[in-house]
Coordinates of C-alpha atoms in Angstrom, one line a residue:
X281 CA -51.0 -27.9 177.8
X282 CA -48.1 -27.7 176.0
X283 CA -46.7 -28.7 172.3
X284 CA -44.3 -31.3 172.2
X285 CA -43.1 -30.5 168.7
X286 CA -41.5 -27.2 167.1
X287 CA -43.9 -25.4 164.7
X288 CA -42.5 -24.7 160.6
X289 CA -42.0 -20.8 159.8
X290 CA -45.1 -19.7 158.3
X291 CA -44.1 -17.6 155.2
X292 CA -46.2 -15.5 153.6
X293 CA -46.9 -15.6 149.7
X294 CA -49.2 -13.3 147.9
X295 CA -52.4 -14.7 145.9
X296 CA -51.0 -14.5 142.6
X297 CA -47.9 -16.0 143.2
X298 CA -49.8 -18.8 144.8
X299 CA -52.0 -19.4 141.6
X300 CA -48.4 -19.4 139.8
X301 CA -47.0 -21.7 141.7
X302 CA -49.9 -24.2 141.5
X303 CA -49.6 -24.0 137.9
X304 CA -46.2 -24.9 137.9
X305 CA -47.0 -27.6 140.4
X306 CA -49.1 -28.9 137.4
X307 CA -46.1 -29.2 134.8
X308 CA -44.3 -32.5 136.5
X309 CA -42.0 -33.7 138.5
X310 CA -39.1 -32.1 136.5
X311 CA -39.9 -28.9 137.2
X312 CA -40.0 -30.0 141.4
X313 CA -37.2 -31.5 141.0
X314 CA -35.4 -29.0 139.4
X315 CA -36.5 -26.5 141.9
X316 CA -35.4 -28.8 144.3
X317 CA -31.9 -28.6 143.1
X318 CA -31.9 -24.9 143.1
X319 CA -32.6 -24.8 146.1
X320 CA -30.5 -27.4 147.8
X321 CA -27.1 -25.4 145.6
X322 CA -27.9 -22.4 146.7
X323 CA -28.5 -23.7 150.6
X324 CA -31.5 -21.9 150.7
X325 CA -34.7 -23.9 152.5
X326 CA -38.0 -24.2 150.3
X327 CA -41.1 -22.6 151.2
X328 CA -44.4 -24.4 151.1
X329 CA -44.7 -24.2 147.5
X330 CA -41.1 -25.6 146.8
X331 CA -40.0 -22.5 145.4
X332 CA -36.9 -20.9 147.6
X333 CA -36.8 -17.0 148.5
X334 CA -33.0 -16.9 147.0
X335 CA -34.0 -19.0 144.1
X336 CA -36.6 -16.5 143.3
X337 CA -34.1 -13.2 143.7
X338 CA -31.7 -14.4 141.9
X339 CA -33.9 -15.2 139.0
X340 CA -35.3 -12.1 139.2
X341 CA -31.4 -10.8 139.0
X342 CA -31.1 -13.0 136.0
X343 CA -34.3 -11.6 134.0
X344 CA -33.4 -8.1 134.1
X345 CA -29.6 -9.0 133.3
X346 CA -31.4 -10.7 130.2
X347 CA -33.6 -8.2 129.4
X348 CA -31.0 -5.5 129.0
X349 CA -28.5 -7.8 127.1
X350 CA -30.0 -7.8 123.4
X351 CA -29.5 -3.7 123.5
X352 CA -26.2 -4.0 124.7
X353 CA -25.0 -6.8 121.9
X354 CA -26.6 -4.4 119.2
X355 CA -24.7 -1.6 119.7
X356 CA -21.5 -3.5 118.6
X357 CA -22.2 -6.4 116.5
X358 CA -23.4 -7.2 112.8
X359 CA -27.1 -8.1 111.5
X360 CA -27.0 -11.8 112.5
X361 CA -25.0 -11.6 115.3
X362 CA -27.5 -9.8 116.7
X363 CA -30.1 -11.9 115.9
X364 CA -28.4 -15.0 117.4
X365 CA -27.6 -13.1 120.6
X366 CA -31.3 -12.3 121.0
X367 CA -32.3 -15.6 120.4
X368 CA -29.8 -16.8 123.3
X369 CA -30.8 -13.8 125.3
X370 CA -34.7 -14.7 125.0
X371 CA -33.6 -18.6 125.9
X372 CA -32.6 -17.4 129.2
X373 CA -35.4 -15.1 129.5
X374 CA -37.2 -17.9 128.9
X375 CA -35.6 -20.1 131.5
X376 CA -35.5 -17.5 134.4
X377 CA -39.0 -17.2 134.0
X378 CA -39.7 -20.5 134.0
X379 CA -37.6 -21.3 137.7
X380 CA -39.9 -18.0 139.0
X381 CA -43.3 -18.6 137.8
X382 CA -43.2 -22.1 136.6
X383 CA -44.1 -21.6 132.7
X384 CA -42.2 -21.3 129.5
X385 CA -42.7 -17.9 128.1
X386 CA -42.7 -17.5 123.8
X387 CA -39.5 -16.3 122.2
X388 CA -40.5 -13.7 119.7
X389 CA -38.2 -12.5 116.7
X390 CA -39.4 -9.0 115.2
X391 CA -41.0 -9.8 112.0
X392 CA -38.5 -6.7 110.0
X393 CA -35.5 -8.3 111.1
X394 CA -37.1 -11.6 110.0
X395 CA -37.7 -10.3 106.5
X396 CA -34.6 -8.0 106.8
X397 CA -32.2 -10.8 107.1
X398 CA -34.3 -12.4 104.2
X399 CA -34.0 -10.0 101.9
X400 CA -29.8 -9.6 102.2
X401 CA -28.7 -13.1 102.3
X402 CA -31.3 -14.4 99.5
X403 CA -32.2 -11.3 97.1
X404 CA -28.9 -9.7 97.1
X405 CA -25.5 -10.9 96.0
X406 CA -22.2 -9.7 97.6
X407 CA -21.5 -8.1 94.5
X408 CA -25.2 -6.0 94.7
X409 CA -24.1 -5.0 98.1
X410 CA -20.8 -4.1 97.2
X411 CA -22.0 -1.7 93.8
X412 CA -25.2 -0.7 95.0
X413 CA -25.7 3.4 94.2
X414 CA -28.1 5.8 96.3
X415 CA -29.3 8.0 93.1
X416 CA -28.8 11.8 94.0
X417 CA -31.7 14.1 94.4
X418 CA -31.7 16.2 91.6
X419 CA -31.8 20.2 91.4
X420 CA -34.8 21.7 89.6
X421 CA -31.9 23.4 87.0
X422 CA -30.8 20.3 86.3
X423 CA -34.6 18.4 85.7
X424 CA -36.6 18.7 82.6
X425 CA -40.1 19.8 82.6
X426 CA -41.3 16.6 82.9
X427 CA -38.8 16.0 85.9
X428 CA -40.5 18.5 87.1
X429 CA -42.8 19.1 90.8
X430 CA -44.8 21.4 92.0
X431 CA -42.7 21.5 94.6
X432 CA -39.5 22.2 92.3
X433 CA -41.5 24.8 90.9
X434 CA -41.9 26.7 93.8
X435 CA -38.0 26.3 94.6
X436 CA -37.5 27.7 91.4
X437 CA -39.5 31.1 91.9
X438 CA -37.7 30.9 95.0
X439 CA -34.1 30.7 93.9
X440 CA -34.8 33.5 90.7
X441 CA -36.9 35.8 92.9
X442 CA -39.8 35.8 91.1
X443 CA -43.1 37.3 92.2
X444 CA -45.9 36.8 90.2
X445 CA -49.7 37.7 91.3
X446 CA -51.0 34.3 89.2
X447 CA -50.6 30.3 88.9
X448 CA -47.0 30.1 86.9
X449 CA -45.0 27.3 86.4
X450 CA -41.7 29.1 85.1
X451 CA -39.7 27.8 81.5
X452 CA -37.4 25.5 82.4
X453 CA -35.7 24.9 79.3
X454 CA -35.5 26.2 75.6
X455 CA -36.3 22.2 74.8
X456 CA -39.9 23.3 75.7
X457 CA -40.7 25.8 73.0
X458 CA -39.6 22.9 70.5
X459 CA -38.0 23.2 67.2
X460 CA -36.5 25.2 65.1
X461 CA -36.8 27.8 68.1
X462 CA -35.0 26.5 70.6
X463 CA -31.9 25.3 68.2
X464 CA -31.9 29.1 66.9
X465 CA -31.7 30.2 70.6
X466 CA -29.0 27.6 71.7
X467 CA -26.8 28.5 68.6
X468 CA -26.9 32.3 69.3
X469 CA -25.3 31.7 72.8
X470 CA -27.9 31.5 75.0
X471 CA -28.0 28.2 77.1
X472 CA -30.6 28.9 79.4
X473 CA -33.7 30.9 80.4
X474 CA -32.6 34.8 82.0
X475 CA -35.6 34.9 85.3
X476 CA -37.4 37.8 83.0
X477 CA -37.5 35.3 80.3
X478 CA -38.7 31.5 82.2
X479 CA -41.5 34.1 83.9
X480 CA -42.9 36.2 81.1
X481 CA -42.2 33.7 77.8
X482 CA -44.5 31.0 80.4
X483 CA -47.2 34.0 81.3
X484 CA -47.9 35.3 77.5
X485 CA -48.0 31.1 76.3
X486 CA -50.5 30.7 79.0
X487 CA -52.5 34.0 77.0
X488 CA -52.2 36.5 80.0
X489 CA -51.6 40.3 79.3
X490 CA -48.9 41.1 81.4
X491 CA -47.0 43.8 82.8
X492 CA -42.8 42.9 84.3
X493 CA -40.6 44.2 85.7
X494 CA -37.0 43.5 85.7
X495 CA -33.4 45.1 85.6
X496 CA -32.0 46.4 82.8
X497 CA -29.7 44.3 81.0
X498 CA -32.3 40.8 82.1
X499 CA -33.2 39.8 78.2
X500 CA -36.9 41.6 78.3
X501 CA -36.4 41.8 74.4
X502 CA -36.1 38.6 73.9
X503 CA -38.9 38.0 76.3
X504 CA -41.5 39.5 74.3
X505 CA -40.5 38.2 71.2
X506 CA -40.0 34.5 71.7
X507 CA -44.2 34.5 72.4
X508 CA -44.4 36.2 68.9
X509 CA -42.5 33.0 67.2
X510 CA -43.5 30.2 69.0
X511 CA -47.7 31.3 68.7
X512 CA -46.8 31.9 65.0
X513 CA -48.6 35.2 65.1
X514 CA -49.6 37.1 61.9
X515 CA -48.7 40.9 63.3
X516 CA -47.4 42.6 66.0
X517 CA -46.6 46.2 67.1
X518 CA -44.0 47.0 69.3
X519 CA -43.7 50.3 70.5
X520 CA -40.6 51.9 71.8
X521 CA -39.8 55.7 73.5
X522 CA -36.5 56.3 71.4
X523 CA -36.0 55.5 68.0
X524 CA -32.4 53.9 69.2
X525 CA -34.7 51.8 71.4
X526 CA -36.9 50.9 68.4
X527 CA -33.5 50.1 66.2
X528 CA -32.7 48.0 68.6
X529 CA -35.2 46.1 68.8
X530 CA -35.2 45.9 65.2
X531 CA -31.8 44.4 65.4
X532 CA -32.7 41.6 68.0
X533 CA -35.7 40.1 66.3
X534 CA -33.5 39.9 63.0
X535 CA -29.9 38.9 64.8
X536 CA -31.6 35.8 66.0
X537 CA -33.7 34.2 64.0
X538 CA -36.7 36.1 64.6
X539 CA -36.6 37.2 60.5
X540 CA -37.2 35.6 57.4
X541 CA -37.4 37.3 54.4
X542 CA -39.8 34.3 53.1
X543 CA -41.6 34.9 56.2
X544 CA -41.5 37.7 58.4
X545 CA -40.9 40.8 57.8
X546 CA -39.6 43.5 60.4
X547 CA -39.9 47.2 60.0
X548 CA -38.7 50.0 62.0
X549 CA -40.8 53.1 61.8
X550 CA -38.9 56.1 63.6
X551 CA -38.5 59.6 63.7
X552 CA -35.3 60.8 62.1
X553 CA -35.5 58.8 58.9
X554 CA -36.8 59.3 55.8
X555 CA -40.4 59.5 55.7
X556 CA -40.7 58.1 51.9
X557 CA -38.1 54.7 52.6
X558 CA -40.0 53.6 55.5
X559 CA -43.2 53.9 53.8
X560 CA -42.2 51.6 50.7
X561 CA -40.4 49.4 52.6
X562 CA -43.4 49.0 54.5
X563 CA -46.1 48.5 51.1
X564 CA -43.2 46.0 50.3
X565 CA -44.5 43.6 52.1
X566 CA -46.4 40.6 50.5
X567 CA -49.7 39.0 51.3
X568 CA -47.6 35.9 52.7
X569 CA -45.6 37.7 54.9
X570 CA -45.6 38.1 58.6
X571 CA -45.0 41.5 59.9
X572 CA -43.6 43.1 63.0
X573 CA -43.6 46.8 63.2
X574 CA -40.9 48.3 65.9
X575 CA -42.0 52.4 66.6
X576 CA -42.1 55.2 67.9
X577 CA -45.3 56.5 68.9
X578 CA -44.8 60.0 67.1
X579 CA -43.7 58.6 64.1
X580 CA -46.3 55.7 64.1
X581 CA -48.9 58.2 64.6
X582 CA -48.2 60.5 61.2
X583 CA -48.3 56.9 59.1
X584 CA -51.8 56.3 60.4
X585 CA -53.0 60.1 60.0
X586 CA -52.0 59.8 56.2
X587 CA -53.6 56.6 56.1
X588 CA -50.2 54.6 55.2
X589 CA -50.9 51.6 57.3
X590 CA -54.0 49.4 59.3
X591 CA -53.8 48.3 62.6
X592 CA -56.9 46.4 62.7
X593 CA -55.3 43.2 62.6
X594 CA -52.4 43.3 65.0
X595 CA -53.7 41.7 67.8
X596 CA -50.1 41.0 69.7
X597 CA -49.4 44.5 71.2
X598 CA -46.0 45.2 73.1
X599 CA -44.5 48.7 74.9
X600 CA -41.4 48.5 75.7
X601 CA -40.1 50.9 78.4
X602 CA -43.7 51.6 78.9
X603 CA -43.0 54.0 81.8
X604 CA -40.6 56.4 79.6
X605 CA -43.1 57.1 77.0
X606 CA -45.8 58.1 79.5
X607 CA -42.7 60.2 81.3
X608 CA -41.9 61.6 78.0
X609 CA -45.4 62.9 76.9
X610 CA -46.8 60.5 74.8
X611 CA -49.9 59.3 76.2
X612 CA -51.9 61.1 73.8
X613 CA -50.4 59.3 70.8
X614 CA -50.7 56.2 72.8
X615 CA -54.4 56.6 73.1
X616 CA -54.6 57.8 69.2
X617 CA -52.6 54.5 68.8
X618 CA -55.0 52.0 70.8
X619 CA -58.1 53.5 68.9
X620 CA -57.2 51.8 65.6
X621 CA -56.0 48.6 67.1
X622 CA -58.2 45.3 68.2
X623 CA -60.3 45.4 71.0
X624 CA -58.4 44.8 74.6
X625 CA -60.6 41.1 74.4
X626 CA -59.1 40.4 71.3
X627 CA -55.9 41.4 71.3
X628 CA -53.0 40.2 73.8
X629 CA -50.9 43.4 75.5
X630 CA -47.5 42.8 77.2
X631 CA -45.7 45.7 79.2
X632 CA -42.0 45.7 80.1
X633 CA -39.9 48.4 81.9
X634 CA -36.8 48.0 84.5
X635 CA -39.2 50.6 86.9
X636 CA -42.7 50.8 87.6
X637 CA -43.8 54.0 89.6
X638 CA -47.0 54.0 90.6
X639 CA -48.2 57.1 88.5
X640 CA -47.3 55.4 85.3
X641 CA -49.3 52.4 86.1
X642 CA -52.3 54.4 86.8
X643 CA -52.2 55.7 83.3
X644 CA -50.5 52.2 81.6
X645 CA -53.7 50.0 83.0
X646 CA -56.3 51.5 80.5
X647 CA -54.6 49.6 77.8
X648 CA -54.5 46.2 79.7
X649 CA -57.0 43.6 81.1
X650 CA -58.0 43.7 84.1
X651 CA -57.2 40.1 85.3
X652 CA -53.3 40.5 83.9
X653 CA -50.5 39.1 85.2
X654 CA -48.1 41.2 86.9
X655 CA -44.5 39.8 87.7
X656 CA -41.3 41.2 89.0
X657 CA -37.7 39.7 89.4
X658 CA -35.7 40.5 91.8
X659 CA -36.0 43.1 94.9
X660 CA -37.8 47.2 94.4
X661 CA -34.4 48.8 93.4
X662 CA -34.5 47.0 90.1
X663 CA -30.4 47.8 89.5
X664 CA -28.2 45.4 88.9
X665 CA -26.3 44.3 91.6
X666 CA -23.6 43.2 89.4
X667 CA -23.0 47.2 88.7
X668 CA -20.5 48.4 91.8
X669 CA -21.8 52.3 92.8
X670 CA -20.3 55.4 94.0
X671 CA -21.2 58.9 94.5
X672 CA -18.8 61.8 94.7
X673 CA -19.3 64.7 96.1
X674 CA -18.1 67.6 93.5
X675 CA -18.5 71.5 93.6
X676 CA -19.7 72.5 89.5
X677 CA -16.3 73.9 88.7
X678 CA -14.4 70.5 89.7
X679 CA -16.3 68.0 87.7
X680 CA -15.2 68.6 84.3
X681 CA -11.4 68.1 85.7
X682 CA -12.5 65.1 87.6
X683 CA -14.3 63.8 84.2
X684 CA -11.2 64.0 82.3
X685 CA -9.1 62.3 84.8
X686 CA -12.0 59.3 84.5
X687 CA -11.6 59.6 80.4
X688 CA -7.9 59.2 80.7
X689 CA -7.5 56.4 83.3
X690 CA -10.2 53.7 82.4
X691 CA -10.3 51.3 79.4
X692 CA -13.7 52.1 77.1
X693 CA -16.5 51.9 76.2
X694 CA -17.5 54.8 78.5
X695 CA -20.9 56.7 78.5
X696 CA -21.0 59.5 80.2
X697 CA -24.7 61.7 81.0
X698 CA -25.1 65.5 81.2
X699 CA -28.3 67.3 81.8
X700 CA -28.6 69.5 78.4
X701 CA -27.4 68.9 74.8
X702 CA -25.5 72.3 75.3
X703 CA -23.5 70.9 78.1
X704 CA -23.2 67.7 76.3
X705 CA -21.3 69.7 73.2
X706 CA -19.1 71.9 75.7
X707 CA -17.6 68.9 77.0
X708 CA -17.4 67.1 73.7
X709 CA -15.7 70.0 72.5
X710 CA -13.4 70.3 75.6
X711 CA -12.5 66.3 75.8
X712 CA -11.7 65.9 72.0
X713 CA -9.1 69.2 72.1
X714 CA -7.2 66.5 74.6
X715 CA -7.3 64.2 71.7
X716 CA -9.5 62.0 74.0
X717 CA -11.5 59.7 71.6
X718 CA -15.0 60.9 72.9
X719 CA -18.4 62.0 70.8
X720 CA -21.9 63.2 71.5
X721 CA -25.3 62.0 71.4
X722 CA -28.6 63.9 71.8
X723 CA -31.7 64.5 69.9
X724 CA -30.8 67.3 67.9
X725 CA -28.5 64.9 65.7
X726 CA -29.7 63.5 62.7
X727 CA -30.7 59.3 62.9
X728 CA -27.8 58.7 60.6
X729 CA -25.4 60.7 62.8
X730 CA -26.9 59.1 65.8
X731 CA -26.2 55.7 64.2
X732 CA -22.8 56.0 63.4
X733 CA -22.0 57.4 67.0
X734 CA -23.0 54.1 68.0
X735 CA -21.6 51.9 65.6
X736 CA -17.9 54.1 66.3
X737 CA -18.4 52.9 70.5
X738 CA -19.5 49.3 69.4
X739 CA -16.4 49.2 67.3
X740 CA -13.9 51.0 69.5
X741 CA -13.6 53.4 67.4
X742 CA -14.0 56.3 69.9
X743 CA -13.3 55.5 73.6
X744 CA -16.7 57.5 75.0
X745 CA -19.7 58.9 73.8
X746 CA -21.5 62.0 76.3
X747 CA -24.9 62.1 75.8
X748 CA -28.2 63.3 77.4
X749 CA -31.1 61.2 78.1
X750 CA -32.1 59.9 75.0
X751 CA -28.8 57.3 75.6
X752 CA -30.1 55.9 78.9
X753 CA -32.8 53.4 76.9
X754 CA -32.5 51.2 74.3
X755 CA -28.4 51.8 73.9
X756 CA -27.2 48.2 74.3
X757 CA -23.4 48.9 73.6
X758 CA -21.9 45.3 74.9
X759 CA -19.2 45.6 77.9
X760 CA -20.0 49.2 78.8
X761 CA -17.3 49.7 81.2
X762 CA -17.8 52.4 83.2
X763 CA -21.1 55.0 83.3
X764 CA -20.4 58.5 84.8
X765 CA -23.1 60.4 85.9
X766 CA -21.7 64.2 85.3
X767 CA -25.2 65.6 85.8
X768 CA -27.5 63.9 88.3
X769 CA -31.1 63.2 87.0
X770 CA -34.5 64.5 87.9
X771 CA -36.0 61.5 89.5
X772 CA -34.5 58.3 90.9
X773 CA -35.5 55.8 87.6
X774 CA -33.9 57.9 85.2
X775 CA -30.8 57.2 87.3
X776 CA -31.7 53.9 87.5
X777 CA -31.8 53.6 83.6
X778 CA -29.0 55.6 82.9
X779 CA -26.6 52.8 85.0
X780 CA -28.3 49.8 83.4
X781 CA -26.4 50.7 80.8
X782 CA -23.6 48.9 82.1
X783 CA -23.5 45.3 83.9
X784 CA -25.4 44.0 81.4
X785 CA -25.7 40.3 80.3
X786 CA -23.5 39.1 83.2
X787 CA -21.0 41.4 82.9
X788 CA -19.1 43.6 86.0
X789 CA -19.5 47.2 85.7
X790 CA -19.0 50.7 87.4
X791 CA -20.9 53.8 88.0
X792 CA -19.7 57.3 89.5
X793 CA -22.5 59.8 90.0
X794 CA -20.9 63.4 90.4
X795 CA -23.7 65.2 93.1
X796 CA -23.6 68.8 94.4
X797 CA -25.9 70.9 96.5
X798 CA -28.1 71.8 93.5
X799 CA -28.9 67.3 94.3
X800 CA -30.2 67.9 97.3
X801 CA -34.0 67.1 95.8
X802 CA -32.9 63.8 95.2
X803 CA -30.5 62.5 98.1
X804 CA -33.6 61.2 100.4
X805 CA -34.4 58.7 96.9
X806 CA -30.4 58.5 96.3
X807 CA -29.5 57.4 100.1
X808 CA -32.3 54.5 99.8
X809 CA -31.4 53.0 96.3
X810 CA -27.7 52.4 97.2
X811 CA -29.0 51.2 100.7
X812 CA -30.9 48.6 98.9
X813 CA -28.5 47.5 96.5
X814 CA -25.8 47.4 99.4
X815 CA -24.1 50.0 97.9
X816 CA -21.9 52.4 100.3
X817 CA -23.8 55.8 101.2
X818 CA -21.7 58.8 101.8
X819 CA -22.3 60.9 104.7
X820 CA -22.8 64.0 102.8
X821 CA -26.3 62.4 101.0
X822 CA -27.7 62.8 105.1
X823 CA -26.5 66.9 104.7
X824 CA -30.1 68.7 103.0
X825 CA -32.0 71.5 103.7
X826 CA -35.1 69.6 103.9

């Protein structure tokens, strides 16, 4: 039998489109009828559930277009722009959707740019917008100590190269140590805090022994005396391997504040003076009176074996250059010393030096606690890098000519170093026959004479002074030019020393070492210091025997 009549396409839809589409079948007659009309523009015959197969790609072509519109608009237009294009772009999202699947889908606005919008066109004038500043972050050298992080601290130890084995939270400024102190510091020209002096100044407050380390030149002085002040300590003994160390010292603690003569007194006991003076200058002293003794170890040592002064109650103990005087022999009067003072529990014990060899410490800890604090500035070499360094290669009968051309052709003050006192007077003698401006120093001179060496190179009075060792610590002649190393040392600190006695505070200087093959011993120690320091190494340092 066959059908009379032509069957309808059968087209397949998938469940869930079916369940859509009865839905929408639900909403009214609007909806059919606009489907209807969709259909009928686009020529496109309706399937079963009224919905055409062109109607539905092409909305499907919309809703995508729609979707990616809002990141398009946002790239290159304003805050409410924006906003009103994404509301347009979600109404036709909305109405694409609702030709495909029948329902009205909900517009949402992000909440921040809600509250965003909000906040600029209600909270803030034009003008506010217009003057609004973004504060700077501030540097911790600019921040006070209540600025202050832990964070900033730890910058800090950074920047200055500080290494410390304990907690420390470095000075940040003089303001800390309050007044009169910090007025007397600011008035004598220093503005801020050397690294040697925010490290150690914070470590003896805190009521830690310590022992630091730092180049020569770095304010140590001042280091170990501003805890003296600031604690307002009865006594304190200061110990020193050269009596022009010792004077010195003397001199800083009076120069800036650190003397009174209604309050503290300071007193320099030191070989090479008379015996008598610094005794009654000494019993001077009144029971209201603070007291800081600056000495020598020898000298210190005779006052106590003739029962001139008690120790007992100087419990704020400092060596200074504490590796010379070990170097130099004086251990045993240090441990004659240390007998008659406080007990180490009782007594606080600082230790400063611009070297640290590891046979010095040995001895130096038996005079220290045991939990102290131990910090160093800057890298091992401990020279100033500010000091420019060169090494010349000389035979023995060349240097004194090379010397003399040095004399002559550089602006003073000028130290030079020679091994022995007897070389140091042969080229005295040889210089000042040129009518060269030059004197000696060494040992053998009387304290006065010694003095007035010092005070003619200070004044420019004489051009150079040639000297032996007893000038490489505790001379602090300001804007030492040049240092000239006509004998090498024995050992790589003394060399070290010896330099520091330029570049101080800041300040450019120049060292020439004169080396021959009698050096050799210490070219290995040589080669690595100027390595370190970046200096340049001469080939010939690589020539030994070794």
């Amino acid at each position: 039998m066959a059908l009379n009549h032509q069957l309808e396409p059968i087209t397949f839809v998938p469940r869930k489109k079916r369940k859509q589409n009865a839905v929408s079948k639900d909403t009214g007659s609007n909806q059919i009828s606009s489907d209807s009309n969709i259909a009928t523009n686009s020529g496109a015959i309706p399937n079963n559930e009224g919905v055409t197969e062109s109607s539905a790609s092409n909305s499907g072509t919309q809703s995508s277009s729609a979707i990616r519109e809002p990141t398009r608009l946002i790239e290159s237009k304003t805050f409410n722009d924006v906003v009103s294009s994404e509301t347009s772009a979600s109404s036709s999202l909305e109405s694409a959707n609702s030709a495909v699947y029948g329902r009205k889908q909900k517009t949402v606005i992000p909440e921040w740019r809600v509250q965003k919008e909000k906040e600029i066109n209600t909270s803030l004038s034009h003008n506010d917008k217009q003057n609004r500043e973004v504060p700077e972050h501030k540097k911790w050298i600019d921040k006070t100590s209540e600025e202050m992080t832990d964070r900033d601290y730890r910058i800090m130890i950074r920047d200055l190269e500080i290494s410390c084995n304990v907690p420390l939270k470095p000075l940040c400024t003089w303001k800390q140590l309050g007044q009169p102190l910090s007025s007397k510091l600011t008035n004598a020209g220093f503005s801020m805090p050397t690294p040697i002096q925010r490290a150690a100044v914070q470590l003896a407050l805190d009521g830690h022994d310590v022992i630091a380390t730092a180049s020569t030149g770095s304010g140590k002085t001042l280091a170990f005396l501003i805890p003296f002040w600031k604690k307002q300590l009865k006594n304190a003994l200061i110990l020193a391997p050269t009596r022009e160390l010792a004077l010195q010292i003397a001199v800083v603690a009076t120069k800036f504040g650190f003397s009174k003569p209604a309050s503290t007194r300071v007193v320099s006991i030191v070989g090479g003076r008379d015996f008598t003076e610094q005794a009654e200058e000494l019993n001077s002293r009144t029971a209201a009176e603070n007291l800081i003794i600056v000495a020598t170890p020898g000298r210190l040592v005779d006052f106590l074996q003739q029962g001139l002064i008690e120790l007992t109650e100087f419990k704020y103990l400092v060596f200074d250059e504490a590796d010379r005087m070990i170097d130099l022999g004086f251990e045993e009067q240090i441990s004659e010393i240390m007998k008659t003072l406080p007990r180490q529990q009782e007594r606080q014990t600082l230790m400063f030096s611009a070297t640290w060899p590891e046979k010095v410490e040995s001895v130096c800890l038996k005079y220290i606690s045991d939990n102290h604090a131990k910090v160093k500035i800057g890298n091992t070499s401990s020279i100033n890098t500010n000091i420019v360094q060169s090494v010349e290669y000389l035979e023995p009968a060349e240097k004194s000519q090379r010397l003399i051309g040095l004399v002559k052709n550089n602006r003073g003050p000028i130290i030079v170093f020679a091994a022995t006192k007897i070389e140091v007077d042969r080229l005295t003698s040889r210089l000042q026959t040129l009518d060269l401006a030059v004197d000696c120093l060494h040992g053998t001179l009387s304290q006065e004479n010694r003095e007035r060496v010092l005070k003619a190179l200070k004044t420019g009075q004489i051009k150079c002074i040639i000297a032996t060792d007893v000038a490489s610590r505790g001379i602090d002649v300001p804007n030492v030019r040049l240092v000239v190393n006509f004998d090498m040392p024995r050992d790589i600190e003394t060399y070290t020393h010896r330099i520091g006695r330029t570049g101080r505070a800041g300040n450019d200087g120049r060292a020439i070492s004169f080396v021959t093959s009698k050096d050799e011993n210490i070219y290995p120690e040589l080669r690595e210091k100027l390595r370190k320091t970046g200096a340049h190494v001469p080939s010939f340092l690589y020539n030994t025997r070794q």
